[in-house]
Amino acid sequence: AYSAMRVRGVVASYSARAHLLAQKHLQQKIAQASLVNIQCVAQTFSARLHLSQLKSQALLQRHHQMIQQMSKACDAGQEVLVRLFLERRADVNAANVDGRTPLYRASANGHIEVARLLCEQGADKETTMQGGAYVASYQGHLELARLLCEQGADKETTMQGGAMPLLIASREGHLELARLLCEQGADK
């Protein structure tokens, strides 16, 4: 025969154990739920990262296409298209795969209005392959060379062989252009 006190002790012991087991079971359920939540978050993050990478690739591809199209517009002197590309945040100094910037292309083809627009938008006169003044001198584009000089283009930019715009203009027979370069302080 069990005493009442002993029965109460056994009941209390079983009750405590049941309570501990219930707590342990609850903690396991919480841990499982947390693990599931962490896995969901990780999967969501992974999916978002993949989507972000795809978007980055698409943006990069669109950027390269815009550079190609802007290069063609500068070659052709299509000022309206160049303005449109610039309004859509095309990089005014972005070189194409051949290393030629929009200003170089406009200068090489004598498109003064496109060159003026590019200069107004902050085109770097010296990031072209040989410099805008150099290419204008070679091609004999007097007004374009004047614009570039007014915009601060380096009149001393040298080509690989060491030739400068003044030498090129003289050698190519562009005497008015050579005179302009001298008036603008080109090294004689």
C-alpha positions as protocol buffer text, in pm:
chain_id: "A"
residue {
  index: 1
  type: ALA
  ca { x: 0 y: 0 z: 0 }
}
residue {
  index: 2
  type: TYR
  ca { x: 104 y: 315 z: -105 }
}
residue {
  index: 3
  type: SER
  ca { x: 77 y: 617 z: 105 }
}
residue {
  index: 4
  type: ALA
  ca { x: -100 y: 922 z: -28 }
}
residue {
  index: 5
  type: MET
  ca { x: 221 y: 1112 z: -16 }
}
residue {
  index: 6
  type: ARG
  ca { x: 404 y: 857 z: -218 }
}
residue {
  index: 7
  type: VAL
  ca { x: 125 y: 850 z: -478 }
}
residue {
  index: 8
  type: ARG
  ca { x: 137 y: 1228 z: -501 }
}
residue {
  index: 9
  type: GLY
  ca { x: 515 y: 1212 z: -552 }
}
residue {
  index: 10
  type: VAL
  ca { x: 482 y: 955 z: -832 }
}
residue {
  index: 11
  type: VAL
  ca { x: 204 y: 1156 z: -998 }
}
residue {
  index: 12
  type: ALA
  ca { x: 411 y: 1474 z: -968 }
}
residue {
  index: 13
  type: SER
  ca { x: 713 y: 1293 z: -1115 }
}
residue {
  index: 14
  type: TYR
  ca { x: 509 y: 1159 z: -1407 }
}
residue {
  index: 15
  type: SER
  ca { x: 349 y: 1498 z: -1453 }
}
residue {
  index: 16
  type: ALA
  ca { x: 691 y: 1668 z: -1461 }
}
residue {
  index: 17
  type: ARG
  ca { x: 819 y: 1412 z: -1710 }
}
residue {
  index: 18
  type: ALA
  ca { x: 511 y: 1459 z: -1928 }
}
residue {
  index: 19
  type: HIS
  ca { x: 560 y: 1834 z: -1910 }
}
residue {
  index: 20
  type: LEU
  ca { x: 930 y: 1798 z: -2010 }
}
residue {
  index: 21
  type: LEU
  ca { x: 838 y: 1564 z: -2295 }
}
residue {
  index: 22
  type: ALA
  ca { x: 572 y: 1807 z: -2414 }
}
residue {
  index: 23
  type: GLN
  ca { x: 823 y: 2093 z: -2402 }
}
residue {
  index: 24
  type: LYS
  ca { x: 1082 y: 1885 z: -2584 }
}
residue {
  index: 25
  type: HIS
  ca { x: 825 y: 1787 z: -2847 }
}
residue {
  index: 26
  type: LEU
  ca { x: 722 y: 2153 z: -2885 }
}
residue {
  index: 27
  type: GLN
  ca { x: 1086 y: 2258 z: -2921 }
}
residue {
  index: 28
  type: GLN
  ca { x: 1136 y: 1992 z: -3190 }
}
residue {
  index: 29
  type: LYS
  ca { x: 828 y: 2116 z: -3376 }
}
residue {
  index: 30
  type: ILE
  ca { x: 954 y: 2477 z: -3350 }
}
residue {
  index: 31
  type: ALA
  ca { x: 1300 y: 2368 z: -3470 }
}
residue {
  index: 32
  type: GLN
  ca { x: 1146 y: 2182 z: -3764 }
}
residue {
  index: 33
  type: ALA
  ca { x: 931 y: 2482 z: -3853 }
}
residue {
  index: 34
  type: SER
  ca { x: 1234 y: 2710 z: -3826 }
}
residue {
  index: 35
  type: LEU
  ca { x: 1434 y: 2479 z: -4051 }
}
residue {
  index: 36
  type: VAL
  ca { x: 1153 y: 2480 z: -4307 }
}
residue {
  index: 37
  type: ASN
  ca { x: 1140 y: 2862 z: -4288 }
}
residue {
  index: 38
  type: ILE
  ca { x: 1517 y: 2886 z: -4332 }
}
residue {
  index: 39
  type: GLN
  ca { x: 1501 y: 2654 z: -4633 }
}
residue {
  index: 40
  type: CYS
  ca { x: 1221 y: 2863 z: -4785 }
}
residue {
  index: 41
  type: VAL
  ca { x: 1418 y: 3183 z: -4729 }
}
residue {
  index: 42
  type: ALA
  ca { x: 1729 y: 3023 z: -4882 }
}
residue {
  index: 43
  type: GLN
  ca { x: 1532 y: 2904 z: -5185 }
}
residue {
  index: 44
  type: THR
  ca { x: 1373 y: 3248 z: -5226 }
}
residue {
  index: 45
  type: PHE
  ca { x: 1712 y: 3418 z: -5197 }
}
residue {
  index: 46
  type: SER
  ca { x: 1865 y: 3176 z: -5447 }
}
residue {
  index: 47
  type: ALA
  ca { x: 1579 y: 3237 z: -5692 }
}
residue {
  index: 48
  type: ARG
  ca { x: 1610 y: 3613 z: -5650 }
}
residue {
  index: 49
  type: LEU
  ca { x: 1987 y: 3596 z: -5700 }
}
residue {
  index: 50
  type: HIS
  ca { x: 1941 y: 3394 z: -6018 }
}
residue {
  index: 51
  type: LEU
  ca { x: 1679 y: 3640 z: -6142 }
}
residue {
  index: 52
  type: SER
  ca { x: 1911 y: 3929 z: -6061 }
}
residue {
  index: 53
  type: GLN
  ca { x: 2192 y: 3763 z: -6257 }
}
residue {
  index: 54
  type: LEU
  ca { x: 1961 y: 3713 z: -6554 }
}
residue {
  index: 55
  type: LYS
  ca { x: 1854 y: 4077 z: -6536 }
}
residue {
  index: 56
  type: SER
  ca { x: 2218 y: 4188 z: -6517 }
}
residue {
  index: 57
  type: GLN
  ca { x: 2304 y: 3981 z: -6824 }
}
residue {
  index: 58
  type: ALA
  ca { x: 2006 y: 4126 z: -7011 }
}
residue {
  index: 59
  type: LEU
  ca { x: 2102 y: 4482 z: -6908 }
}
residue {
  index: 60
  type: LEU
  ca { x: 2460 y: 4425 z: -7018 }
}
residue {
  index: 61
  type: GLN
  ca { x: 2345 y: 4291 z: -7351 }
}
residue {
  index: 62
  type: ARG
  ca { x: 2112 y: 4591 z: -7399 }
}
residue {
  index: 63
  type: HIS
  ca { x: 2400 y: 4824 z: -7304 }
}
residue {
  index: 64
  type: HIS
  ca { x: 2624 y: 4668 z: -7572 }
}
residue {
  index: 65
  type: GLN
  ca { x: 2344 y: 4690 z: -7828 }
}
residue {
  index: 66
  type: MET
  ca { x: 2290 y: 5057 z: -7741 }
}
residue {
  index: 67
  type: ILE
  ca { x: 2663 y: 5128 z: -7785 }
}
residue {
  index: 68
  type: GLN
  ca { x: 2656 y: 4955 z: -8125 }
}
residue {
  index: 69
  type: GLN
  ca { x: 2348 y: 5146 z: -8237 }
}
residue {
  index: 70
  type: MET
  ca { x: 2480 y: 5479 z: -8109 }
}
residue {
  index: 71
  type: SER
  ca { x: 2808 y: 5415 z: -8292 }
}
residue {
  index: 72
  type: LYS
  ca { x: 2617 y: 5361 z: -8617 }
}
residue {
  index: 73
  type: ALA
  ca { x: 2414 y: 5678 z: -8557 }
}
residue {
  index: 74
  type: CYS
  ca { x: 2736 y: 5878 z: -8499 }
}
residue {
  index: 75
  type: ASP
  ca { x: 2892 y: 5730 z: -8814 }
}
residue {
  index: 76
  type: ALA
  ca { x: 2587 y: 5834 z: -9014 }
}
residue {
  index: 77
  type: GLY
  ca { x: 2549 y: 6176 z: -8850 }
}
residue {
  index: 78
  type: GLN
  ca { x: 2198 y: 6101 z: -8723 }
}
residue {
  index: 79
  type: GLU
  ca { x: 2178 y: 6370 z: -8458 }
}
residue {
  index: 80
  type: VAL
  ca { x: 1817 y: 6289 z: -8362 }
}
residue {
  index: 81
  type: LEU
  ca { x: 1905 y: 5926 z: -8290 }
}
residue {
  index: 82
  type: VAL
  ca { x: 2218 y: 6021 z: -8097 }
}
residue {
  index: 83
  type: ARG
  ca { x: 2011 y: 6263 z: -7888 }
}
residue {
  index: 84
  type: LEU
  ca { x: 1758 y: 5987 z: -7823 }
}
residue {
  index: 85
  type: PHE
  ca { x: 2031 y: 5747 z: -7708 }
}
residue {
  index: 86
  type: LEU
  ca { x: 2174 y: 6014 z: -7478 }
}
residue {
  index: 87
  type: GLU
  ca { x: 1829 y: 6084 z: -7333 }
}
residue {
  index: 88
  type: ARG
  ca { x: 1806 y: 5713 z: -7260 }
}
residue {
  index: 89
  type: ARG
  ca { x: 2131 y: 5744 z: -7064 }
}
residue {
  index: 90
  type: ALA
  ca { x: 2372 y: 5601 z: -7318 }
}
residue {
  index: 91
  type: ASP
  ca { x: 2731 y: 5654 z: -7207 }
}
residue {
  index: 92
  type: VAL
  ca { x: 2864 y: 5947 z: -7410 }
}
residue {
  index: 93
  type: ASN
  ca { x: 3219 y: 5805 z: -7384 }
}
residue {
  index: 94
  type: ALA
  ca { x: 3143 y: 5435 z: -7438 }
}
residue {
  index: 95
  type: ALA
  ca { x: 3385 y: 5287 z: -7686 }
}
residue {
  index: 96
  type: ASN
  ca { x: 3264 y: 5027 z: -7928 }
}
residue {
  index: 97
  type: VAL
  ca { x: 3444 y: 4692 z: -7966 }
}
residue {
  index: 98
  type: ASP
  ca { x: 3689 y: 4861 z: -8204 }
}
residue {
  index: 99
  type: GLY
  ca { x: 3783 y: 5115 z: -7933 }
}
residue {
  index: 100
  type: ARG
  ca { x: 3628 y: 5415 z: -8106 }
}
residue {
  index: 101
  type: THR
  ca { x: 3407 y: 5648 z: -7904 }
}
residue {
  index: 102
  type: PRO
  ca { x: 3100 y: 5828 z: -8038 }
}
residue {
  index: 103
  type: LEU
  ca { x: 3299 y: 6155 z: -8062 }
}
residue {
  index: 104
  type: TYR
  ca { x: 3571 y: 5982 z: -8264 }
}
residue {
  index: 105
  type: ARG
  ca { x: 3310 y: 5842 z: -8502 }
}
residue {
  index: 106
  type: ALA
  ca { x: 3136 y: 6178 z: -8547 }
}
residue {
  index: 107
  type: SER
  ca { x: 3474 y: 6351 z: -8592 }
}
residue {
  index: 108
  type: ALA
  ca { x: 3603 y: 6098 z: -8845 }
}
residue {
  index: 109
  type: ASN
  ca { x: 3291 y: 6145 z: -9056 }
}
residue {
  index: 110
  type: GLY
  ca { x: 3272 y: 6524 z: -9028 }
}
residue {
  index: 111
  type: HIS
  ca { x: 2940 y: 6534 z: -8844 }
}
residue {
  index: 112
  type: ILE
  ca { x: 2985 y: 6864 z: -8659 }
}
residue {
  index: 113
  type: GLU
  ca { x: 2634 y: 6883 z: -8510 }
}
residue {
  index: 114
  type: VAL
  ca { x: 2663 y: 6533 z: -8365 }
}
residue {
  index: 115
  type: ALA
  ca { x: 3009 y: 6620 z: -8232 }
}
residue {
  index: 116
  type: ARG
  ca { x: 2871 y: 6941 z: -8080 }
}
residue {
  index: 117
  type: LEU
  ca { x: 2589 y: 6747 z: -7913 }
}
residue {
  index: 118
  type: LEU
  ca { x: 2835 y: 6492 z: -7773 }
}
residue {
  index: 119
  type: CYS
  ca { x: 3059 y: 6771 z: -7641 }
}
residue {
  index: 120
  type: GLU
  ca { x: 2759 y: 6942 z: -7480 }
}
residue {
  index: 121
  type: GLN
  ca { x: 2679 y: 6612 z: -7309 }
}
residue {
  index: 122
  type: GLY
  ca { x: 3031 y: 6590 z: -7165 }
}
residue {
  index: 123
  type: ALA
  ca { x: 3213 y: 6374 z: -7417 }
}
residue {
  index: 124
  type: ASP
  ca { x: 3579 y: 6342 z: -7327 }
}
residue {
  index: 125
  type: LYS
  ca { x: 3776 y: 6483 z: -7618 }
}
residue {
  index: 126
  type: GLU
  ca { x: 4078 y: 6267 z: -7534 }
}
residue {
  index: 127
  type: THR
  ca { x: 3925 y: 5924 z: -7478 }
}
residue {
  index: 128
  type: THR
  ca { x: 3901 y: 5859 z: -7849 }
}
residue {
  index: 129
  type: MET
  ca { x: 4158 y: 5626 z: -8001 }
}
residue {
  index: 130
  type: GLN
  ca { x: 4372 y: 5912 z: -8132 }
}
residue {
  index: 131
  type: GLY
  ca { x: 4185 y: 6215 z: -8001 }
}
residue {
  index: 132
  type: GLY
  ca { x: 3916 y: 6414 z: -8178 }
}
residue {
  index: 133
  type: ALA
  ca { x: 4155 y: 6689 z: -8297 }
}
residue {
  index: 134
  type: TYR
  ca { x: 4381 y: 6424 z: -8447 }
}
residue {
  index: 135
  type: VAL
  ca { x: 4109 y: 6255 z: -8650 }
}
residue {
  index: 136
  type: ALA
  ca { x: 3960 y: 6589 z: -8758 }
}
residue {
  index: 137
  type: SER
  ca { x: 4307 y: 6696 z: -8876 }
}
residue {
  index: 138
  type: TYR
  ca { x: 4357 y: 6377 z: -9071 }
}
residue {
  index: 139
  type: GLN
  ca { x: 4019 y: 6404 z: -9241 }
}
residue {
  index: 140
  type: GLY
  ca { x: 4048 y: 6779 z: -9302 }
}
residue {
  index: 141
  type: HIS
  ca { x: 3731 y: 6874 z: -9115 }
}
residue {
  index: 142
  type: LEU
  ca { x: 3811 y: 7242 z: -9044 }
}
residue {
  index: 143
  type: GLU
  ca { x: 3491 y: 7340 z: -8860 }
}
residue {
  index: 144
  type: LEU
  ca { x: 3497 y: 7023 z: -8660 }
}
residue {
  index: 145
  type: ALA
  ca { x: 3858 y: 7086 z: -8558 }
}
residue {
  index: 146
  type: ARG
  ca { x: 3757 y: 7442 z: -8461 }
}
residue {
  index: 147
  type: LEU
  ca { x: 3473 y: 7308 z: -8244 }
}
residue {
  index: 148
  type: LEU
  ca { x: 3702 y: 7055 z: -8075 }
}
residue {
  index: 149
  type: CYS
  ca { x: 3967 y: 7321 z: -8010 }
}
residue {
  index: 150
  type: GLU
  ca { x: 3702 y: 7548 z: -7858 }
}
residue {
  index: 151
  type: GLN
  ca { x: 3591 y: 7256 z: -7642 }
}
residue {
  index: 152
  type: GLY
  ca { x: 3946 y: 7208 z: -7515 }
}
residue {
  index: 153
  type: ALA
  ca { x: 4063 y: 6912 z: -7721 }
}
residue {
  index: 154
  type: ASP
  ca { x: 4434 y: 6842 z: -7690 }
}
residue {
  index: 155
  type: LYS
  ca { x: 4609 y: 6975 z: -7999 }
}
residue {
  index: 156
  type: GLU
  ca { x: 4920 y: 6778 z: -7907 }
}
residue {
  index: 157
  type: THR
  ca { x: 4764 y: 6431 z: -7902 }
}
residue {
  index: 158
  type: THR
  ca { x: 5009 y: 6199 z: -8074 }
}
residue {
  index: 159
  type: MET
  ca { x: 4954 y: 5892 z: -8283 }
}
residue {
  index: 160
  type: GLN
  ca { x: 5162 y: 5580 z: -8232 }
}
residue {
  index: 161
  type: GLY
  ca { x: 5427 y: 5710 z: -8473 }
}
residue {
  index: 162
  type: GLY
  ca { x: 5449 y: 6039 z: -8281 }
}
residue {
  index: 163
  type: ALA
  ca { x: 5257 y: 6248 z: -8536 }
}
residue {
  index: 164
  type: MET
  ca { x: 5046 y: 6533 z: -8395 }
}
residue {
  index: 165
  type: PRO
  ca { x: 4738 y: 6701 z: -8546 }
}
residue {
  index: 166
  type: LEU
  ca { x: 4940 y: 6992 z: -8689 }
}
residue {
  index: 167
  type: LEU
  ca { x: 5181 y: 6757 z: -8869 }
}
residue {
  index: 168
  type: ILE
  ca { x: 4893 y: 6545 z: -8997 }
}
residue {
  index: 169
  type: ALA
  ca { x: 4697 y: 6847 z: -9126 }
}
residue {
  index: 170
  type: SER
  ca { x: 5009 y: 6980 z: -9300 }
}
residue {
  index: 171
  type: ARG
  ca { x: 5105 y: 6643 z: -9447 }
}
residue {
  index: 172
  type: GLU
  ca { x: 4752 y: 6586 z: -9576 }
}
residue {
  index: 173
  type: GLY
  ca { x: 4744 y: 6933 z: -9737 }
}
residue {
  index: 174
  type: HIS
  ca { x: 4481 y: 7080 z: -9507 }
}
residue {
  index: 175
  type: LEU
  ca { x: 4643 y: 7425 z: -9484 }
}
residue {
  index: 176
  type: GLU
  ca { x: 4346 y: 7610 z: -9333 }
}
residue {
  index: 177
  type: LEU
  ca { x: 4325 y: 7348 z: -9066 }
}
residue {
  index: 178
  type: ALA
  ca { x: 4700 y: 7371 z: -9000 }
}
residue {
  index: 179
  type: ARG
  ca { x: 4662 y: 7750 z: -8970 }
}
residue {
  index: 180
  type: LEU
  ca { x: 4376 y: 7703 z: -8721 }
}
residue {
  index: 181
  type: LEU
  ca { x: 4585 y: 7465 z: -8511 }
}
residue {
  index: 182
  type: CYS
  ca { x: 4873 y: 7716 z: -8508 }
}
residue {
  index: 183
  type: GLU
  ca { x: 4634 y: 7994 z: -8403 }
}
residue {
  index: 184
  type: GLN
  ca { x: 4505 y: 7766 z: -8126 }
}
residue {
  index: 185
  type: GLY
  ca { x: 4860 y: 7717 z: -7993 }
}
residue {
  index: 186
  type: ALA
  ca { x: 4953 y: 7382 z: -8143 }
}
residue {
  index: 187
  type: ASP
  ca { x: 5323 y: 7305 z: -8110 }
}
residue {
  index: 188
  type: LYS
  ca { x: 5500 y: 7402 z: -8431 }
}
